[in-house]
Structures are given as structure tokens and as C-alpha cells.
Amino acid sequence: VEDVIMHSTSPVMIVNRFIPKEKLNFKKIMVGVDFSKSCKYACEFAAKLALKYNSKLSFFHMSSPKESEKEGEEKIQKFYKTPEGIEYEYKIWAGTQPYTEILKLAREKEIDLIVMGSHTRDESERVYVGSAVEHVSAESLCPVVIVTHPDAVLKIEK
């Protein structure tokens, strides 16, 4: 899976268990926000999906202990402007293990799809799969889409 993610310009969906057909309508989409370049692509991809499926979009950000919920929301708003016509919310949680909190929130909110950007190293542009992506995609009860490239956004037609 890591090789596919690392070498693909298309989004990669990981489904690690049976998903009932009604959960494939993607009415609740969550995107993990870490403010990386690939995260921007993931936000754009998730927003296009939300528009296509008329879904609610939840932006999840793991805050530092010093960062307030309001500060986290402002950072996300500055990082990514959600297009009009999308119902959305911000979930800012403190913690030290992003993947644990992403999985917990996905279960609590009965999320249908998690969208994440993989990490990139700016100096070499070499893409690698981060540990949060690995853990979430392995343990998630819903499908997980990994976005590594800006062309992923072009893969969804309105």
C-alpha cells in the first residue's frame, strides 16, 4: 500500500473491512488537518466530495496544549477557505496521538469517510506515508482516502 500511495497522483482509498452499502454515500466526511502541503490537497479533495455528495465536512486538527479551540479554528480558516454550499464544522482536540483522536472522533460522529494528506518533505519532494496515515488506514471502521498530489482534486467531477 505504501508503494501505491508514494507513487500515485490519484487519491488512494483504503477499505480494510466490509462497509455496508448505505455507508458508501459519504454523508459525513472528515479531513485531518496538519497544515502540510498534502493536507491542502486533501482539504480540496474532501470539499469537492462534500459538494458532490451533499455531505457534512468535519475538519479535525490536533492542537498543541497552548493552542485554544478558537485559535485552532482560525488557523484552519486561514489555511483553507471552505467553498460556499458545504455544511462544515471544526473539531479541535488536544492530545499527543493524532491517529487515536481521529479514530475516536470518526467513531463518535459515525464518519463515513476519512480524508488525509500524506506527509511530504519540501526539500526533496519525496512523499512518504506518515504514522498517523498508517494507523488510521489500518484501524478505521470506514474507508480512508489518502491524497498526496494536487492532481487528486481533478479526479472528482462535479
Short mmCIF file of C-alpha atoms in Angstrom, two decimals, residues 35-86:
data_model
loop_
_atom_site.label_atom_id
_atom_site.label_comp_id
_atom_site.label_asym_id
_atom_site.label_seq_id
_atom_site.Cartn_x
_atom_site.Cartn_y
_atom_site.Cartn_z
CA PHE A 35 -1.25 22.30 7.64
CA SER A 36 1.09 20.44 5.27
CA LYS A 37 1.08 20.85 1.50
CA SER A 38 -0.58 17.46 1.01
CA CYS A 39 -3.17 18.42 3.63
CA LYS A 40 -4.20 21.35 1.44
CA TYR A 41 -4.80 18.89 -1.41
CA ALA A 42 -6.75 16.65 0.97
CA CYS A 43 -8.95 19.59 2.05
CA GLU A 44 -9.68 20.46 -1.58
CA PHE A 45 -10.44 16.83 -2.41
CA ALA A 46 -12.74 16.44 0.63
CA ALA A 47 -14.57 19.67 -0.22
CA LYS A 48 -15.21 18.51 -3.78
CA LEU A 49 -16.54 15.22 -2.44
CA ALA A 50 -18.73 17.08 0.05
CA LEU A 51 -20.19 19.17 -2.76
CA LYS A 52 -20.73 16.11 -4.94
CA TYR A 53 -22.44 14.04 -2.23
CA ASN A 54 -24.05 16.95 -0.31
CA SER A 55 -22.07 15.86 2.73
CA LYS A 56 -21.19 17.45 6.03
CA LEU A 57 -17.46 18.11 6.27
CA SER A 58 -15.62 17.92 9.59
CA PHE A 59 -12.15 19.44 9.80
CA PHE A 60 -10.10 17.74 12.52
CA HIS A 61 -6.98 19.34 13.96
CA MET A 62 -4.82 18.09 16.83
CA SER A 63 -3.92 21.20 18.79
CA SER A 64 -0.93 21.87 20.97
CA PRO A 65 -1.57 22.28 24.71
CA LYS A 66 -1.03 26.04 24.37
CA GLU A 67 -3.47 26.47 21.47
CA SER A 68 -7.11 27.28 22.22
CA GLU A 69 -10.00 25.83 20.22
CA LYS A 70 -10.70 29.29 18.79
CA GLU A 71 -7.05 29.66 17.70
CA GLY A 72 -7.19 26.25 16.03
CA GLU A 73 -10.34 27.18 14.13
CA GLU A 74 -8.78 30.46 12.99
CA LYS A 75 -5.69 28.60 11.75
CA ILE A 76 -7.84 26.21 9.72
CA GLN A 77 -9.90 29.09 8.29
CA LYS A 78 -6.70 30.85 7.24
CA PHE A 79 -5.22 27.63 5.81
CA TYR A 80 -8.29 26.55 3.81
CA LYS A 81 -11.38 28.53 2.84
CA THR A 82 -14.33 26.16 2.64
CA PRO A 83 -16.37 26.72 -0.52
CA GLU A 84 -19.92 28.00 -0.19
CA GLY A 85 -22.64 25.40 -0.14
CA ILE A 86 -20.85 22.98 2.19
#
